[in-house]
Amino acid sequence: MITPSSLAELREAVLSAPRVIAVGAQTKPRLAAVDAVKISTRLLRGITEYDPSEFTFTALAGTPVSEIIAALGERGQYLPFDPMLVDAGSTLGGVVASGLSGPGRFRYGGVRDFILGVRFVDGAGRLLRMGGKVVKNAAGFDLPKFFAGSLGRFGVLGEMTFKVFPRPASTLTLEVAGDAGTITEAARSRWELDALDVLPDSGQVVMRLAGPAPALQIIAREILAKFPGRISSDECWSNLREFRWAHLDGVLLKAAITPDQMAPLPGHRRHISAGGNVAFISLPDATALDSINLKAMTLRGDAPLWIRPRLPNAITKDVKNALDPDGRFPNLDD
Amino acid sequence: MPAAALQRLAALLPPERFLTRPVELAAYESDGLTAYRARPLAVAVPETADEVIALVRLCHELRLPFVARGSGTSLSGGSLPVTDGIVITLNRLNRILKLDPAQRIAVVEPGVINTQVTTAAAPHGLHYAPDPSSQSVCTIGGNVAFNSGGAHCLKYGMTSNHVLGIKAVLATGEVVEWGGASREHIGPDWCGLFTGNEGLFGIALEITLQLLPRAECFHTVLAGYRTLEQAGDAVSAVIASGLLPGALEIMDALALEAAVAAVHAEYPPGCEAVLIVELEGPRETVAVERERLDQIIDASEPVEARPARDAEERAAIWKGRKSAFSAVGRLSPDFIVQDGVVPRRRLGEALRRIGEMSREVGIRVANVFHAGDGNLHPLILFDGREAGALERAESLAGRILKMCVEMGGSLTGEHGIGVEKRDYLPDMFSADEIGLMQRVRAAFDPLGIANPGKMFPGTEAPALLQHGLHPLEKAGIISRE
Ligand SMILES: Cc1cc2nc3c(=O)[nH]c(=O)nc-3n(C[C@H](O)[C@H](O)[C@H](O)COP(=O)(O)OP(=O)(O)OC[C@H]3O[C@@H](n4cnc5c(N)ncnc54)[C@H](O)[C@@H]3O)c2cc1C
């Protein structure tokens, strides 16, 4: 493990071995479980720019997301896409590289919708900046978005700039009985839900409202008149965020789905998120993998990285060559 | 270009859809950046995705440049033809292939017009959020290529934030499909990379768009201020309040004057600037937040604040705003529009410096801009018949662009680099960074046949004519922001 403490050292680290991969807090260990020298971003830590009036901040890749959430919170702002595994120690670089967003992605979009700019080291050891530091920018190719979900296979992220929003005045959580139909109806409603998930244990639909408290009370009454349920506590969101519901030493997968693919299978636990667009699936072990009928990515556990992978296309290889001509980073399917 | 090659291309389409006669080509010589003109060898008018794929594959085999074209409203010369290549115009691929109100998505062909998506979605209480002011004519394919914006970007983002899936034929002839009906994806974000490629990667054939429920309620306020600075301070106060308005727009005195003349807009007298703020959401939320907003606006000491009392008054406010741009254009025979971005806290300083530069060189500049996201739209007025006027205007435009980058902003918030700003790319990116972008481009297009001469500096410039209103604006069909 190499532990650079500056972006200059990060460049050297990339060039120091024929095959390297960056790791943060390793909260999604399967993503970097490859045969390569690990570069830890642990010492690349801290918020380098934050001006609340810009709705943006810039931070180094190894900065724990919890630190960022706290700094934003002090100024009444937040990351609307709800990063996952915050208490577990997730770093900002890991959030981007894994492309993992939480329940809040329902309203304003995921990590890909809030990343504005990156500084990263490519496979030739160059420190490059792509995107920008302002909330709106259309200059050059949008590589920052490409890095969301790129699993460190195309470059090592050093520093990132994000857009943030003012935190809503209050939130209110409702738990109702429902199914895919409930989800699609609620998602189209006038209520502008902040989150719309299905709890893994009970199969109850949870909705989060966000905005001024008096307004939320009225909207909540209307929702409960339509769907049988109750006002519950905000606690469920941190349980979901930390995967506290998942098998401890099992296999944890993420799949991009549509609401008609929500139905659970025997032996699986599922947290359905973002209005039926994301499934986090937990299995006790890899033996049950055969029953998975979705394309998925393994976050942790002893299973292949890609479940039901697509055939790689030529452009994947060519873009990989453009960013990493010597194959210093592993391939997506390694 | 040997005639034989052109004949092979022509053989792919019926003769009436492969245009080669000068009178037919004339309509395609230019886009929204009317200063530039170039006559292509031919214009192909495919009607199906398979025809587009066949055209691109043959262009690849023949090493023949092609320029994809939607409605040709690009303001940066993105769809300007190349003289040694063909134009592939996508207007006839204009079918909405699927509209799924339950999943809140639309799957469209690239030639579908932006507003048609919302029109189709409206009966289901849904809409397509990105709203460039050219939305009644520009295509989704053009929007995807340029990652176009509009007046609601701070809250809703740009085109890219609404593209869930893309099927495209790359310049290599490879057909790819990325993403789909889900709002989430796994693996690298290919749709994110493709969106904003400015036509340099290939041609989008099918695009899956996310639709959003239409906001139930709006609260729109127009406030006039004695000085531009006061209007800017009001923006800062709104931003600091924790509200997240759907739109925050400013027009300066010259823009107001023009809007009054053009659409008989009425503004509070004696104002150097007008601010438009709009809240939207469920009625209960808007009811609470509007009180907050009204207090903030009162405290900002406007000459007068006018909340829209009904949908008609709201429409009138937006009409003045959306027409302002073209209206300013009518004050002058020619103009150039820039769309640089500055950090919001430096908006006041940027406007002051633009004013100083404008006085220094004796060129009038009007400002209509997206204050919420620091996206300027300085309109530089000149008379192309005066010797050297265009060059002076371009030099001022260049100084403004450099200023935006120096302030930590961007060359372009939504209009793209195109031909117009390609020489300024090195002001924003290092040689290594441009080198990387060129390698990425080469991955998609190793022969450099997709929209060559755009985005990257150092390629030969086509002929300059004059700047002015887009022909459709002159005809009063569209107006710009
Ligand atoms: C009056 C006016 C107002 C405007 N207001 C705004 C505004 O508010 N916000 C904003 O962002 N822009 C605005 N624009 C700019 C312009 O309308 C946008 O850039 C728009 O997206 C261009 O769409 P189009 O269909 O006209 O594309 P074109 O101009 O035909 O093409 C634009 C680019 O897209 C490429 N392209 C087109 N179709 C495809 C495809 N299927 N696949 C791949 N590449 C393709 C072309 O090669 C070209 O590079 C305005 C323009 C005008 C004239």
mmCIF file of C-alpha atoms in Angstrom, chain A residues 49 51-56 77 99-101 105-108 110 112-114 120 122 126-143 145-151 154 163 165-167 183-184 187-192 210-212 214-216 218-219 222 254-259 274-278 295-297 306 310 313-316 318-323 332, chain B residues 101-104 124 126 146-147 149-150 153-158 160-163 170 174 176-179 181-193 195-198 200-201 213 215-216 239 242-244 280-285 288-289 341-346 370 372-373 375 408-417 425 428-430 432-433 436-437 439-441 443-444 455-456:
data_model
loop_
_atom_site.group_PDB
_atom_site.id
_atom_site.type_symbol
_atom_site.label_atom_id
_atom_site.label_comp_id
_atom_site.label_asym_id
_atom_site.label_seq_id
_atom_site.Cartn_x
_atom_site.Cartn_y
_atom_site.Cartn_z
ATOM 1 C CA GLU A 49 -12.398 25.407 -1.052
ATOM 2 C CA ASP A 51 -17.840 29.188 -0.302
ATOM 3 C CA PRO A 52 -21.475 28.589 0.667
ATOM 4 C CA SER A 53 -22.680 31.445 -1.533
ATOM 5 C CA GLU A 54 -21.425 29.542 -4.593
ATOM 6 C CA PHE A 55 -23.261 26.303 -3.725
ATOM 7 C CA THR A 56 -19.953 24.509 -4.397
ATOM 8 C CA GLN A 77 -26.220 23.051 3.087
ATOM 9 C CA GLY A 99 -21.070 5.848 -8.324
ATOM 10 C CA LEU A 100 -23.131 5.081 -5.248
ATOM 11 C CA SER A 101 -25.984 7.386 -4.267
ATOM 12 C CA ARG A 105 -31.037 10.650 -5.392
ATOM 13 C CA PHE A 106 -34.775 10.371 -6.019
ATOM 14 C CA ARG A 107 -35.457 14.101 -6.079
ATOM 15 C CA TYR A 108 -32.505 15.875 -7.662
ATOM 16 C CA GLY A 110 -27.303 11.054 -8.025
ATOM 17 C CA ARG A 112 -23.207 12.087 -11.315
ATOM 18 C CA ASP A 113 -25.610 15.028 -11.178
ATOM 19 C CA PHE A 114 -23.679 16.918 -8.516
ATOM 20 C CA PHE A 120 -7.084 13.221 -11.425
ATOM 21 C CA ASP A 122 -4.176 9.492 -15.701
ATOM 22 C CA ARG A 126 -0.295 13.396 -15.610
ATOM 23 C CA LEU A 127 -2.273 15.480 -13.131
ATOM 24 C CA LEU A 128 -5.220 16.847 -15.113
ATOM 25 C CA ARG A 129 -8.257 18.972 -14.436
ATOM 26 C CA MET A 130 -11.541 18.365 -16.209
ATOM 27 C CA GLY A 131 -14.860 20.119 -15.796
ATOM 28 C CA GLY A 132 -14.929 23.293 -13.724
ATOM 29 C CA LYS A 133 -15.506 24.828 -10.331
ATOM 30 C CA VAL A 134 -18.685 26.746 -11.082
ATOM 31 C CA VAL A 135 -22.230 25.386 -10.970
ATOM 32 C CA LYS A 136 -22.669 25.657 -14.728
ATOM 33 C CA ASN A 137 -20.090 24.775 -17.320
ATOM 34 C CA ALA A 138 -20.228 23.305 -20.824
ATOM 35 C CA ALA A 139 -16.569 23.632 -21.848
ATOM 36 C CA GLY A 140 -14.836 20.433 -22.940
ATOM 37 C CA PHE A 141 -15.918 16.818 -22.584
ATOM 38 C CA ASP A 142 -17.721 15.910 -19.383
ATOM 39 C CA LEU A 143 -15.164 13.489 -17.962
ATOM 40 C CA LYS A 145 -19.504 12.500 -15.038
ATOM 41 C CA PHE A 146 -17.706 9.612 -16.702
ATOM 42 C CA PHE A 147 -15.688 9.087 -13.523
ATOM 43 C CA ALA A 148 -18.895 8.512 -11.540
ATOM 44 C CA GLY A 149 -18.969 4.728 -11.419
ATOM 45 C CA SER A 150 -15.653 4.209 -13.228
ATOM 46 C CA LEU A 151 -14.193 2.191 -10.305
ATOM 47 C CA PHE A 154 -9.537 5.088 -15.850
ATOM 48 C CA LYS A 163 -22.539 21.360 -6.379
ATOM 49 C CA PHE A 165 -27.988 22.761 -2.205
ATOM 50 C CA PRO A 166 -29.457 24.563 0.794
ATOM 51 C CA ARG A 167 -30.754 22.007 3.274
ATOM 52 C CA ILE A 183 -44.241 3.816 -5.965
ATOM 53 C CA THR A 184 -45.129 4.922 -9.491
ATOM 54 C CA ALA A 187 -43.391 9.418 -7.859
ATOM 55 C CA ARG A 188 -45.725 11.270 -10.226
ATOM 56 C CA SER A 189 -47.666 13.091 -7.567
ATOM 57 C CA ARG A 190 -47.751 16.794 -6.783
ATOM 58 C CA TRP A 191 -46.006 16.137 -3.457
ATOM 59 C CA GLU A 192 -42.436 16.355 -4.723
ATOM 60 C CA ALA A 210 -38.559 17.881 2.789
ATOM 61 C CA GLY A 211 -39.439 21.561 3.095
ATOM 62 C CA PRO A 212 -41.058 23.963 5.527
ATOM 63 C CA PRO A 214 -46.164 23.450 8.277
ATOM 64 C CA ALA A 215 -46.413 22.504 4.583
ATOM 65 C CA LEU A 216 -45.181 18.974 5.212
ATOM 66 C CA ILE A 218 -50.613 19.131 5.351
ATOM 67 C CA ILE A 219 -49.070 17.092 2.544
ATOM 68 C CA GLU A 222 -53.121 13.961 2.148
ATOM 69 C CA LYS A 254 -26.228 -2.887 -6.605
ATOM 70 C CA ALA A 255 -28.497 -3.032 -9.656
ATOM 71 C CA ALA A 256 -30.083 -0.285 -11.750
ATOM 72 C CA ILE A 257 -33.726 -1.278 -12.173
ATOM 73 C CA THR A 258 -37.198 -0.054 -13.017
ATOM 74 C CA PRO A 259 -40.159 -0.485 -10.674
ATOM 75 C CA ALA A 274 -34.926 6.041 -5.638
ATOM 76 C CA GLY A 275 -38.524 5.310 -6.551
ATOM 77 C CA GLY A 276 -37.818 1.794 -7.772
ATOM 78 C CA ASN A 277 -34.719 2.697 -9.803
ATOM 79 C CA VAL A 278 -32.024 1.153 -7.616
ATOM 80 C CA LYS A 295 -27.335 -6.971 -14.244
ATOM 81 C CA ALA A 296 -25.572 -6.004 -11.045
ATOM 82 C CA MET A 297 -22.290 -4.894 -9.511
ATOM 83 C CA TRP A 306 -20.226 -7.966 -12.527
ATOM 84 C CA ARG A 310 -22.667 -6.956 -20.883
ATOM 85 C CA ASN A 313 -17.739 -2.916 -26.726
ATOM 86 C CA ALA A 314 -14.830 -1.529 -28.722
ATOM 87 C CA ILE A 315 -15.284 2.012 -27.437
ATOM 88 C CA THR A 316 -14.751 0.910 -23.830
ATOM 89 C CA ASP A 318 -10.471 2.685 -26.850
ATOM 90 C CA VAL A 319 -11.434 5.195 -24.153
ATOM 91 C CA LYS A 320 -9.493 3.124 -21.660
ATOM 92 C CA ASN A 321 -6.462 3.377 -23.945
ATOM 93 C CA ALA A 322 -6.898 7.137 -24.231
ATOM 94 C CA LEU A 323 -6.758 7.590 -20.466
ATOM 95 C CA LEU A 332 -13.281 -2.919 -15.730
ATOM 96 C CA PRO B 101 -45.871 8.043 -17.715
ATOM 97 C CA ALA B 102 -45.469 5.385 -15.024
ATOM 98 C CA GLN B 103 -41.680 5.329 -15.306
ATOM 99 C CA ARG B 104 -41.691 9.038 -16.239
ATOM 100 C CA HIS B 124 -49.782 13.080 -17.805
ATOM 101 C CA LEU B 126 -45.193 15.634 -16.557
ATOM 102 C CA PHE B 146 -24.308 20.709 -26.558
ATOM 103 C CA ASN B 147 -25.561 19.828 -23.089
ATOM 104 C CA GLY B 149 -29.255 24.709 -20.541
ATOM 105 C CA GLY B 150 -31.983 27.230 -19.956
ATOM 106 C CA CYS B 153 -30.325 25.063 -14.370
ATOM 107 C CA LEU B 154 -29.446 25.907 -10.784
ATOM 108 C CA LYS B 155 -32.199 23.671 -9.455
ATOM 109 C CA TYR B 156 -32.676 21.210 -12.307
ATOM 110 C CA GLY B 157 -29.305 21.045 -14.044
ATOM 111 C CA MET B 158 -28.588 20.914 -17.762
ATOM 112 C CA SER B 160 -27.072 15.897 -19.200
ATOM 113 C CA ASN B 161 -28.897 15.637 -15.899
ATOM 114 C CA HIS B 162 -32.001 14.445 -17.755
ATOM 115 C CA VAL B 163 -30.507 11.956 -20.212
ATOM 116 C CA LEU B 170 -20.032 6.397 -33.290
ATOM 117 C CA GLU B 174 -19.887 1.131 -34.029
ATOM 118 C CA VAL B 176 -23.622 1.537 -28.904
ATOM 119 C CA GLU B 177 -26.413 1.585 -26.360
ATOM 120 C CA TRP B 178 -25.880 3.032 -22.912
ATOM 121 C CA GLY B 179 -28.243 3.349 -19.972
ATOM 122 C CA ALA B 181 -35.208 3.370 -18.554
ATOM 123 C CA SER B 182 -33.678 3.335 -15.067
ATOM 124 C CA ARG B 183 -32.623 6.624 -13.487
ATOM 125 C CA GLU B 184 -29.516 4.849 -12.150
ATOM 126 C CA HIS B 185 -26.656 3.058 -13.880
ATOM 127 C CA ILE B 186 -23.742 0.827 -12.933
ATOM 128 C CA GLY B 187 -20.226 1.234 -14.303
ATOM 129 C CA PRO B 188 -18.790 4.390 -15.891
ATOM 130 C CA ASP B 189 -21.302 7.025 -16.963
ATOM 131 C CA TRP B 190 -21.161 6.792 -20.746
ATOM 132 C CA CYS B 191 -24.266 8.884 -21.261
ATOM 133 C CA GLY B 192 -22.613 11.588 -19.179
ATOM 134 C CA LEU B 193 -19.512 11.484 -21.343
ATOM 135 C CA THR B 195 -23.649 14.418 -23.661
ATOM 136 C CA GLY B 196 -21.854 17.646 -24.514
ATOM 137 C CA ASN B 197 -19.553 16.049 -27.107
ATOM 138 C CA GLU B 198 -20.467 18.787 -29.619
ATOM 139 C CA LEU B 200 -17.385 15.048 -32.223
ATOM 140 C CA PHE B 201 -18.144 11.477 -31.158
ATOM 141 C CA PRO B 213 -43.923 16.035 -12.508
ATOM 142 C CA ALA B 215 -44.697 21.856 -10.412
ATOM 143 C CA GLU B 216 -48.130 22.454 -9.003
ATOM 144 C CA ILE B 239 -29.139 32.500 -2.130
ATOM 145 C CA GLY B 242 -31.711 28.852 2.094
ATOM 146 C CA LEU B 243 -34.411 29.072 -0.571
ATOM 147 C CA LEU B 244 -33.809 27.186 -3.816
ATOM 148 C CA GLU B 280 -42.151 26.469 -7.508
ATOM 149 C CA GLY B 281 -43.444 23.375 -5.796
ATOM 150 C CA PRO B 282 -46.513 22.023 -4.010
ATOM 151 C CA ARG B 283 -48.869 24.860 -3.096
ATOM 152 C CA GLU B 284 -48.357 24.437 0.651
ATOM 153 C CA THR B 285 -44.579 24.767 0.278
ATOM 154 C CA VAL B 288 -44.644 29.302 3.154
ATOM 155 C CA GLU B 289 -41.617 30.117 1.041
ATOM 156 C CA VAL B 341 -19.692 31.862 -16.357
ATOM 157 C CA VAL B 342 -18.246 33.526 -13.253
ATOM 158 C CA PRO B 343 -18.477 32.499 -9.598
ATOM 159 C CA ARG B 344 -21.741 34.019 -8.388
ATOM 160 C CA ARG B 345 -20.078 36.138 -5.702
ATOM 161 C CA ARG B 346 -18.130 37.911 -8.443
ATOM 162 C CA HIS B 370 -28.909 33.624 -15.399
ATOM 163 C CA GLY B 372 -28.566 32.136 -10.091
ATOM 164 C CA ASP B 373 -25.751 30.224 -11.726
ATOM 165 C CA ASN B 375 -24.000 32.488 -16.332
ATOM 166 C CA GLY B 408 -12.413 31.021 -11.826
ATOM 167 C CA GLY B 409 -15.393 30.514 -14.120
ATOM 168 C CA SER B 410 -15.880 29.000 -17.554
ATOM 169 C CA LEU B 411 -15.781 29.936 -21.232
ATOM 170 C CA THR B 412 -19.287 28.661 -21.733
ATOM 171 C CA GLY B 413 -22.226 27.779 -19.531
ATOM 172 C CA GLU B 414 -24.453 26.301 -22.214
ATOM 173 C CA HIS B 415 -23.689 27.399 -25.789
ATOM 174 C CA GLY B 416 -20.605 25.217 -26.207
ATOM 175 C CA ILE B 417 -17.168 25.910 -27.651
ATOM 176 C CA LEU B 425 -9.886 26.590 -24.979
ATOM 177 C CA MET B 428 -9.182 27.217 -19.576
ATOM 178 C CA PHE B 429 -7.293 23.961 -20.071
ATOM 179 C CA SER B 430 -3.590 23.107 -20.169
ATOM 180 C CA ASP B 432 -1.971 18.175 -21.393
ATOM 181 C CA GLU B 433 -5.660 18.523 -20.677
ATOM 182 C CA LEU B 436 -6.327 14.166 -23.213
ATOM 183 C CA MET B 437 -9.568 15.472 -24.692
ATOM 184 C CA ARG B 439 -7.208 11.375 -27.304
ATOM 185 C CA VAL B 440 -10.719 10.764 -26.015
ATOM 186 C CA ARG B 441 -12.058 12.281 -29.197
ATOM 187 C CA ALA B 443 -11.112 6.980 -29.340
ATOM 188 C CA PHE B 444 -14.583 7.807 -30.647
ATOM 189 C CA MET B 455 -13.877 22.676 -30.124
ATOM 190 C CA PHE B 456 -10.107 22.334 -30.557
#
